[in-house]
XYZ file of C-alpha atoms in Angstrom:
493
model
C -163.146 -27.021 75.785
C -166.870 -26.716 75.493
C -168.820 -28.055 71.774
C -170.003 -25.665 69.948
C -172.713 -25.845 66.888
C -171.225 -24.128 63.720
C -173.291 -20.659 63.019
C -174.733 -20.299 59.630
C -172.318 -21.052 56.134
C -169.651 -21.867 58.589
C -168.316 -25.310 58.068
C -165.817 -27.540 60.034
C -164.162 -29.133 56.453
C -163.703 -25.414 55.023
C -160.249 -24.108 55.881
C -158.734 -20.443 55.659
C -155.432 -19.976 54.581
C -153.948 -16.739 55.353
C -151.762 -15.595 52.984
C -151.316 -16.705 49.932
C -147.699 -16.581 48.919
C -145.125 -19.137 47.713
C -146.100 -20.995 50.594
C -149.321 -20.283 51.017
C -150.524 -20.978 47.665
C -149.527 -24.562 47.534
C -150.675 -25.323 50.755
C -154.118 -23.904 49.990
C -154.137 -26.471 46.798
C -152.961 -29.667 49.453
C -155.878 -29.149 51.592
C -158.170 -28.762 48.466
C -157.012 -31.751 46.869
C -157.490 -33.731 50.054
C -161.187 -32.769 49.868
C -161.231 -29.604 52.097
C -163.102 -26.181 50.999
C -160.449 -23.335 51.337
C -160.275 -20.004 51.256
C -157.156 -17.987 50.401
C -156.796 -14.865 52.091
C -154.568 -11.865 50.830
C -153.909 -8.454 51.353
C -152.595 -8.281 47.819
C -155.306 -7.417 45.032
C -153.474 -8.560 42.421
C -153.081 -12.146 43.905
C -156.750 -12.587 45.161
C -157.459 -11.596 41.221
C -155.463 -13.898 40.298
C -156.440 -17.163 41.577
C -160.310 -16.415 41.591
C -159.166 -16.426 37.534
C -157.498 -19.543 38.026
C -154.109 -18.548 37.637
C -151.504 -19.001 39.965
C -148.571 -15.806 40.678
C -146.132 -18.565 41.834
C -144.253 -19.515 39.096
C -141.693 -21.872 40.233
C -143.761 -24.475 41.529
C -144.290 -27.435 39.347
C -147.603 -29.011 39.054
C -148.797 -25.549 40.310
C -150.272 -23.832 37.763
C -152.491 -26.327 36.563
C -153.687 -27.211 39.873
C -154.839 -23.741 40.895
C -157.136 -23.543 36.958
C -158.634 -26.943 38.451
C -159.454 -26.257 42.065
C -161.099 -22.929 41.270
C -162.933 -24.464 38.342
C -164.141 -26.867 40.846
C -165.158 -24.310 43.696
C -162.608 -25.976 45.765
C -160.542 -22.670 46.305
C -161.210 -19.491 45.954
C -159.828 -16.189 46.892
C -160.491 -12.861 49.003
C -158.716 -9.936 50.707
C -161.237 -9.849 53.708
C -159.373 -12.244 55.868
C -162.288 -11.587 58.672
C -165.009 -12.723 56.759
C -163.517 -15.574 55.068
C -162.431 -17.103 59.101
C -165.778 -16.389 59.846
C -167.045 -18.994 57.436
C -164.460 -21.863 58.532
C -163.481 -24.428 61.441
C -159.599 -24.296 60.473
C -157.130 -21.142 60.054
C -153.719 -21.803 58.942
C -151.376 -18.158 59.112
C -148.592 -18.512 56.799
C -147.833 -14.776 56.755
C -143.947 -14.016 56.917
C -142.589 -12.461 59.396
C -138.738 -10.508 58.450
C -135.645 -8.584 60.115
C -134.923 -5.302 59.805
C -131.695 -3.542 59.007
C -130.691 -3.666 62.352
C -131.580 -7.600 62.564
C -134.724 -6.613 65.035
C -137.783 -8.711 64.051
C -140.836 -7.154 62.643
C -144.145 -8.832 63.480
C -145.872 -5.478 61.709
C -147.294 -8.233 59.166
C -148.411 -11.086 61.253
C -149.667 -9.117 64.043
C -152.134 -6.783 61.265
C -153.126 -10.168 60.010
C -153.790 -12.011 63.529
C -156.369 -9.152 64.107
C -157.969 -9.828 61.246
C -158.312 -13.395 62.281
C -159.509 -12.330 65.833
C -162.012 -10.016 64.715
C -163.867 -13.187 62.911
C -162.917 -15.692 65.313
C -165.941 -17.895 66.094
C -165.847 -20.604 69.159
C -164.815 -23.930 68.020
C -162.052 -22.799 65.318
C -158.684 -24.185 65.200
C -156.128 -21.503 64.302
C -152.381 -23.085 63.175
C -149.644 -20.864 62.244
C -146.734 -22.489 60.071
C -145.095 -18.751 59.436
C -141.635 -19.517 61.371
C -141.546 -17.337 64.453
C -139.067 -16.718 67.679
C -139.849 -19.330 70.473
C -142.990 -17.671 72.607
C -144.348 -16.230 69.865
C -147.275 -18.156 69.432
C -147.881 -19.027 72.798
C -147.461 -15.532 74.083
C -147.624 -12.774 71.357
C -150.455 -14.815 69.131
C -152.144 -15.719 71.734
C -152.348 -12.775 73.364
C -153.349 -10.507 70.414
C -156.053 -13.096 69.345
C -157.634 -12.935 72.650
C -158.237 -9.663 73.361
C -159.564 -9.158 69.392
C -161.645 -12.171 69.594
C -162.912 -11.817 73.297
C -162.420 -15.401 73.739
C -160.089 -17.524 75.456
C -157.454 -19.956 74.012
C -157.838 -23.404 74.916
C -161.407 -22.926 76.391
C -163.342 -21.033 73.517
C -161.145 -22.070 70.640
C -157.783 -24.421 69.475
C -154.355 -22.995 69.142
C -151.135 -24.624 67.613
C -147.756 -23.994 65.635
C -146.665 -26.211 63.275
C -143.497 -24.632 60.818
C -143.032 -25.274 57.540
C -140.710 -27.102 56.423
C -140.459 -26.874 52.691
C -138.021 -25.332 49.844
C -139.439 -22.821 47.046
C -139.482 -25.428 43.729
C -140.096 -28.409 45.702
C -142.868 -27.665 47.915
C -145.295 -30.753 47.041
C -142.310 -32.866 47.241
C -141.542 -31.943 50.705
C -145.016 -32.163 51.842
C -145.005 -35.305 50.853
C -141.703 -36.858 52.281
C -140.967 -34.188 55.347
C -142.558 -35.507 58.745
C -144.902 -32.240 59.799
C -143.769 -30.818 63.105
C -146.888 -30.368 65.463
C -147.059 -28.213 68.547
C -150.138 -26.726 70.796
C -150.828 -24.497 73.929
C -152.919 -27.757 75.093
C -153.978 -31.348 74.630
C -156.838 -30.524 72.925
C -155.506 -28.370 70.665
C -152.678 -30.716 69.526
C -155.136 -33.621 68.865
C -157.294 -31.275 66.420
C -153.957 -30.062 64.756
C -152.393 -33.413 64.411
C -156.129 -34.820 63.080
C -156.236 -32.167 60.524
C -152.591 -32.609 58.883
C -153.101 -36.379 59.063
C -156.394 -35.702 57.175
C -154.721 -33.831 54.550
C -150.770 -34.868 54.277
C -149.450 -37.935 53.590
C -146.236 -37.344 55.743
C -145.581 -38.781 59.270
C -146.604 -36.633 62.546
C -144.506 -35.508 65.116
C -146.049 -34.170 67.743
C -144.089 -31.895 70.156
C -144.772 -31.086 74.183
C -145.147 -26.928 73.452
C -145.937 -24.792 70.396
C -142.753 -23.093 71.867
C -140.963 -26.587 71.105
C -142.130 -26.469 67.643
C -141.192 -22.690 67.074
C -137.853 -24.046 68.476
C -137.632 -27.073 65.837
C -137.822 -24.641 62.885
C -134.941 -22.676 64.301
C -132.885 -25.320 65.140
C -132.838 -26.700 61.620
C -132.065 -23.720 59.607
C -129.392 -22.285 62.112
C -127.787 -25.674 61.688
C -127.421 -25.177 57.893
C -126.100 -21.451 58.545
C -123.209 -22.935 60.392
C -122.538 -25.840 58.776
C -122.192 -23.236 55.364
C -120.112 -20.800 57.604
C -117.793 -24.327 58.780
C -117.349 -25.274 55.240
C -116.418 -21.286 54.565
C -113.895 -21.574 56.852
C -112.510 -24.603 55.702
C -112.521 -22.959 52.226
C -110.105 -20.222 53.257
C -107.940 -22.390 54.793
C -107.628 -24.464 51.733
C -107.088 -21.516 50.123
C -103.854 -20.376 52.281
C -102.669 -23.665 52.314
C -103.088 -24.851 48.282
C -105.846 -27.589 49.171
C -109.189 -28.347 47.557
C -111.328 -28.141 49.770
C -114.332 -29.644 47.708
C -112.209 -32.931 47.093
C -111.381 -32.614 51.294
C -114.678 -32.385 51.922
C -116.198 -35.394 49.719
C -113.800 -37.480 51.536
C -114.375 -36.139 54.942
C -118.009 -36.852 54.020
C -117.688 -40.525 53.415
C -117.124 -40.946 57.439
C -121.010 -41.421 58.059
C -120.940 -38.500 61.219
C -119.425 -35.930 58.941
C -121.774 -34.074 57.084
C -120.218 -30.645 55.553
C -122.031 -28.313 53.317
C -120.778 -26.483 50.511
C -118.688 -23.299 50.879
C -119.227 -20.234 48.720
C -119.776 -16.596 48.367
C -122.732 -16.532 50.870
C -125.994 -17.584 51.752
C -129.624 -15.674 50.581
C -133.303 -16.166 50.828
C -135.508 -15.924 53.360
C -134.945 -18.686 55.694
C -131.150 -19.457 56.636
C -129.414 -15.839 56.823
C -133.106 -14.406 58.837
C -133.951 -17.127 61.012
C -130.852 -17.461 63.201
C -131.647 -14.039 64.164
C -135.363 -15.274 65.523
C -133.414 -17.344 67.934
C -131.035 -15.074 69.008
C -133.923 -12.738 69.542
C -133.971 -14.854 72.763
C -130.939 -15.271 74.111
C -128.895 -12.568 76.234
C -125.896 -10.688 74.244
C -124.247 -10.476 76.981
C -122.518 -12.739 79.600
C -124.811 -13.571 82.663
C -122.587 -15.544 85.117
C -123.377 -18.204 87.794
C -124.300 -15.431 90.564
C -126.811 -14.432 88.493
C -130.454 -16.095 87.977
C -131.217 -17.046 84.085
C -129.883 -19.474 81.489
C -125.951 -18.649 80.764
C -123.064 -19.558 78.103
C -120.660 -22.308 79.307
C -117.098 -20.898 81.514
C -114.915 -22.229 78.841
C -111.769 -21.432 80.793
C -109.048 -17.982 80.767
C -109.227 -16.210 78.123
C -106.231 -14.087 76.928
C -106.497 -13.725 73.296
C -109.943 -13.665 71.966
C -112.542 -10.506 71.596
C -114.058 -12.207 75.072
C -110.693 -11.379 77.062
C -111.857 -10.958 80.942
C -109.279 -9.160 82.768
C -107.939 -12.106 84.147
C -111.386 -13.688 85.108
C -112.877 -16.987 83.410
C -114.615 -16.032 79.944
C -118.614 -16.554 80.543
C -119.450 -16.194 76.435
C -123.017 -14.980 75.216
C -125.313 -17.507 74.700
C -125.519 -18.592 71.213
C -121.635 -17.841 70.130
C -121.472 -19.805 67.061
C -124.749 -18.791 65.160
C -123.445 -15.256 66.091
C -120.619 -15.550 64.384
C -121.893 -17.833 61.536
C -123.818 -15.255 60.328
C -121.032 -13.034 59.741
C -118.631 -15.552 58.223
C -121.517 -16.030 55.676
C -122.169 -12.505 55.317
C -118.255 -11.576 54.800
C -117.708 -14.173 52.146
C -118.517 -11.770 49.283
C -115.787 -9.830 50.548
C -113.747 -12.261 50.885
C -114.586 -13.172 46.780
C -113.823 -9.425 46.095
C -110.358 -9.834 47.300
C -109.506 -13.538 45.577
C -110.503 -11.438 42.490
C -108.339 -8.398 43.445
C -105.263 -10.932 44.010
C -105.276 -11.769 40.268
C -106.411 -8.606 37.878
C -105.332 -5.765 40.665
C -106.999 -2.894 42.038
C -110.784 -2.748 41.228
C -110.492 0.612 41.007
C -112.712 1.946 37.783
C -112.585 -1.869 36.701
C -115.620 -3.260 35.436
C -117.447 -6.262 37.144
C -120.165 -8.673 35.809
C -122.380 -10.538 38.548
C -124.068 -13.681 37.170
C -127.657 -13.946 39.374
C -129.273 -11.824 41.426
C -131.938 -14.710 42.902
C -130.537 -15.599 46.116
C -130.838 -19.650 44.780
C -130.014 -21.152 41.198
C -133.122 -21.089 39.760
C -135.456 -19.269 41.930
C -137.276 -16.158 41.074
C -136.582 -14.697 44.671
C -133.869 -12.391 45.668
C -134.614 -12.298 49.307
C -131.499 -11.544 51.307
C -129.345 -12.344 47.720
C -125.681 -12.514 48.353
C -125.817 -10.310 45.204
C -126.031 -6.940 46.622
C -123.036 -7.477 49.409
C -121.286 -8.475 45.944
C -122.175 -5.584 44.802
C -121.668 -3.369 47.817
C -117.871 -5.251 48.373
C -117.046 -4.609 44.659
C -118.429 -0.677 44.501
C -116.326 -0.104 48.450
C -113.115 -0.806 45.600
C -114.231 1.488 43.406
C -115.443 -0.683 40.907
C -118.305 -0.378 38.206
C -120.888 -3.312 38.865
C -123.374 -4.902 36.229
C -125.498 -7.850 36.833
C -127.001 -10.020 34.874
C -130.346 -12.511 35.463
C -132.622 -14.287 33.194
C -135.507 -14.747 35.739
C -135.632 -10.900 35.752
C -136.157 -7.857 33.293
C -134.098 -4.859 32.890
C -136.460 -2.715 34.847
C -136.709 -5.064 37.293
C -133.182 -5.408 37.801
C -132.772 -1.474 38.180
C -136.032 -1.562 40.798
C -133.947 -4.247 42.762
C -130.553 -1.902 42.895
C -128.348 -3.658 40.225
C -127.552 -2.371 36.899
C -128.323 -4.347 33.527
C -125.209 -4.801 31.277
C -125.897 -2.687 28.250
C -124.185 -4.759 25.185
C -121.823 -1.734 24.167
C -120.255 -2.638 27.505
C -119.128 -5.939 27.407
C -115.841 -5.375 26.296
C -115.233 -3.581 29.065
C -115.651 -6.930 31.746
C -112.886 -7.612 33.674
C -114.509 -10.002 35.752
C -117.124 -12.231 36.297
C -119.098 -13.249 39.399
C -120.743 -16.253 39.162
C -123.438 -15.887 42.704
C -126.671 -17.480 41.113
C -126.027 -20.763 39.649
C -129.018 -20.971 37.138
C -129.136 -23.489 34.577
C -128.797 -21.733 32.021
C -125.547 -20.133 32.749
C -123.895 -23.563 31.855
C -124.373 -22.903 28.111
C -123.617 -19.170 28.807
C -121.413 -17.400 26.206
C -118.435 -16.177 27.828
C -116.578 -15.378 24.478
C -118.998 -12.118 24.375
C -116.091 -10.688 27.190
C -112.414 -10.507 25.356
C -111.156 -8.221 28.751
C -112.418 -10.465 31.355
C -108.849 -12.417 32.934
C -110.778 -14.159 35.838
C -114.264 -15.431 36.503
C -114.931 -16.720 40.059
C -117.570 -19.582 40.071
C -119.192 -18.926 43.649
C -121.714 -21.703 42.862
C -119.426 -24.495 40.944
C -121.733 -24.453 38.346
C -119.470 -23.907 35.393
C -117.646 -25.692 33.557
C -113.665 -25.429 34.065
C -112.458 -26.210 30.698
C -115.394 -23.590 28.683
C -113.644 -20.776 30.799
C -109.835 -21.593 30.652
C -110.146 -22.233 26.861
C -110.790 -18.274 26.220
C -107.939 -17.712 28.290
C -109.532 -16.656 31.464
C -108.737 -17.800 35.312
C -111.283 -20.038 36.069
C -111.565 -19.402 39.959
C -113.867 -21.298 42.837
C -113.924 -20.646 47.032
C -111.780 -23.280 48.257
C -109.763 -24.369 45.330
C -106.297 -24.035 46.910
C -104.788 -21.761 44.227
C -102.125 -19.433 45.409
C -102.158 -16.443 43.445
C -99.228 -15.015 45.353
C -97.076 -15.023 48.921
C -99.283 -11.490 49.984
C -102.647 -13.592 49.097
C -101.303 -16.793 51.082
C -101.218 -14.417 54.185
C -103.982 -12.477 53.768
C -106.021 -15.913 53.570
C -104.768 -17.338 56.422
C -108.184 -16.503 57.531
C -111.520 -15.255 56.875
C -110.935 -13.334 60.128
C -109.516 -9.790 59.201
C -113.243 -9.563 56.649
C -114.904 -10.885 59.756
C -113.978 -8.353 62.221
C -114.283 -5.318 59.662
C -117.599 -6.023 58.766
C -120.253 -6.143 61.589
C -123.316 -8.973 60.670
C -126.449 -7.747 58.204
């Protein structure tokens, strides 16, 4: 790639971060606090306003707050919603704008691709552009590319750098992992990996791994997070089988877990936020559904011998599987475990049926102020398809925001009327939570196992977790023989 001379205010230290979200936000104060000039960009008035007043709209983020009052105070960061203007004026773009499903599980790039043209229509010669927002494999490579090209009217890997690093953090504990969590590094060329690696070592602490493709990378971010959604949908399924079979399937699982290649995860009544239930989806948005055999040109599922019993029966052929079977079907063991709750709570009080229900957390994490993807509303949804009457309950949140979200607040005048309890958020506070306040309530199922047993039983109510092995009766042993029957009924989110 040719050297070009910086025009004007542009400098090669000042760095654009496009949007400014949980993510965003504490990356922009990294790169300032290693000495770089940055420049959050948003689309969101209320955000830019904000941080130019030195306040951050994060929350959860320790060490946040104070560090956004400082780094504006110092000119280090400021804020603005013309993303065009502000890449105009560096030599570094990092794109950290998320990119979701829809209800059909079909990604939307509406956001990413709206703020790529931004960045392409102040694209200057020379710039290194990184995205970290977790994408499909291809996407950068392909889509990005493709869209900054044609907006910029230059060319990728001759006229400017191009590269994909993921991020790899958790909301809570985001300088934590920047610190300790080696930063994934992939580019469309030589060039453009040795910029990106020479930024990140410039402003993280963290080892470098450097990958062959920014398709590799893409591929890295995938890999982990579908590997937690089946490892939780494993440990699900080993939680219904304890439950058939009168086993605990926490204590099975701590010992399983001492053998160093055995690494379970912990079952319960699903799995929100905006990484583990989307992203499996971003890397079955390239695989084929459907079975491509041997005759045919492509990549293709293993022959894993006659099938006569399962949904991939052949007619008396060998069973070529789609590609990516068990993240399929991950998914919807994770998604069908609040079903699966519903029914553990059925076993014990009875029908549902104008019975009211408490849900404990709406976040889709203990807490988290997020309720991306929340196992909360297929709670909800499972409990209302029985007919019963569903509150919830959440500290992080108001009444009025509870109601925006779907979920109605628990009025006081109500309380007698619990008859059970949902634990799905396991905030801290919940530990100390008064359960006394609820004289009707006979069961409340812990989906977290953040409560305390002994609290519960001692006001007389069924203290109940996924996995705990308690037989409730011989129609409950057989109908938890497997998560399979919820499985089938209910099609993945």
């Amino acid at each position: 790639m040719q050297n070009y001379t910086l025009n004007g205010g542009r400098s090669p230290s000042t760095v654009a971060v496009v949007g400014m979200g949980k993510i965003g936000l504490p990356l922009a104060i990294q790169f300032a606090q290693q000495g770089r000039r940055v420049i959050g960009c948003d689309v969101n008035p209320k955000v830019v306003e904000m941080i130019n007043s030195g306040q951050s709209h994060v929350q959860e983020e320790p060490e946040l707050a104070s560090a956004v009052a400082s780094t504006v105070a110092s000119g280090a960061l400021s804020a603005t919603l013309n993303t065009t203007e502000a890449v105009q004026q560096a030599g570094i773009v990092v794109v950290i704008v998320p990119v979701v499903i829809d209800a059909n599980q079909e990604v939307n790039f509406q956001a990413l691709d709206a703020a790529t043209r931004a960045i392409g229509e102040g694209l200057q010669p020379g710039t290194l552009v990184i995205y970290e927002t977790t994408l499909p494999v291809g996407t950068t490579s392909l889509r990005l590319r493709e869209l900054l090209e044609g907006t910029a009217r230059l060319r990728a890997g001759q006229d400017f750098l191009l590269a994909y690093s993921p991020e790899r953090v958790s909301s809570g504990f985001i300088f934590r992992d920047l610190r300790n969590y080696p930063k994934v590094v992939g580019a469309i060329d030589e060039q453009s990996l040795a910029a990106a690696v020479a930024f990140y070592r410039s402003v993280l602490e963290a080892d470098i791994i450097s990958m062959a493709s920014t398709d590799e990378a893409e591929f890295v971010k995938l890999i982990e997070t579908t590997y937690r959604d089946v490892n939780i949908a494993l440990a699900n399924e080993f939680a219904c089988f304890a439950d058939a079979h009168g086993l605990d399937v926490v204590a099975a699982i701590a010992a399983a877990n001492t053998q160093p290649y055995s690494h379970i995860h912990t079952p319960g009544v699903g799995v929100g936020g905006h990484c583990i239930p989307v992203y499996p989806h971003f890397l079955l948005a390239g695989a084929p559904l459907h079975p491509v055999g041997r005759d045919k040109s492509g990549p293709y599922a293993p022959d894993l011998g006659r099938d006569k019993s399962g949904p991939y029966e052949s007619q008396g052929t060998f069973a070529k599987l789609p590609m990516l079977m068990l993240p399929r079907f991950a998914r919807r063991i994770n998604d069908a475990m609040a079903e699966y709750a519903v029914s553990r709570i059925e076993a014990i009080i009875g029908s549902l049926e104008q019975q009211s229900v408490l849900i404990l957390g709406v976040a889709y994490r203990g807490n988290v102020r997020e309720a991306a993807f929340t196992s909360a509303r297929l709670l909800q949804d499972a409990l209302r398809e029985r007919g019963a009457t569903v509150y919830a309950d959440d500290p992080l949140y108001s009444e009025d925001e509870l109601r925006a979200m779907g979920f109605r607040p628990l009025p006081p005048e109500r309380e007698e009327e619990i008859r059970a309890i949902v634990l799905q958020a396991g905030h801290q506070v919940y530990q100390e939570y008064d359960f006394g306040r609820f004289p009707a309530c006979r069961v409340v199922l812990d989906g977290r196992r953040a409560l305390c047993r002994e609290r519960i039983e001692a006001l007389g109510m069924r203290y109940v977790t996924i996995g705990d092995g308690y037989r409730e009766n011989a129609e409950m042993q057989r109908d938890l023989q497997s998560v399979s029957a919820v499985l089938y009924r209910r099609g993945s989110r």
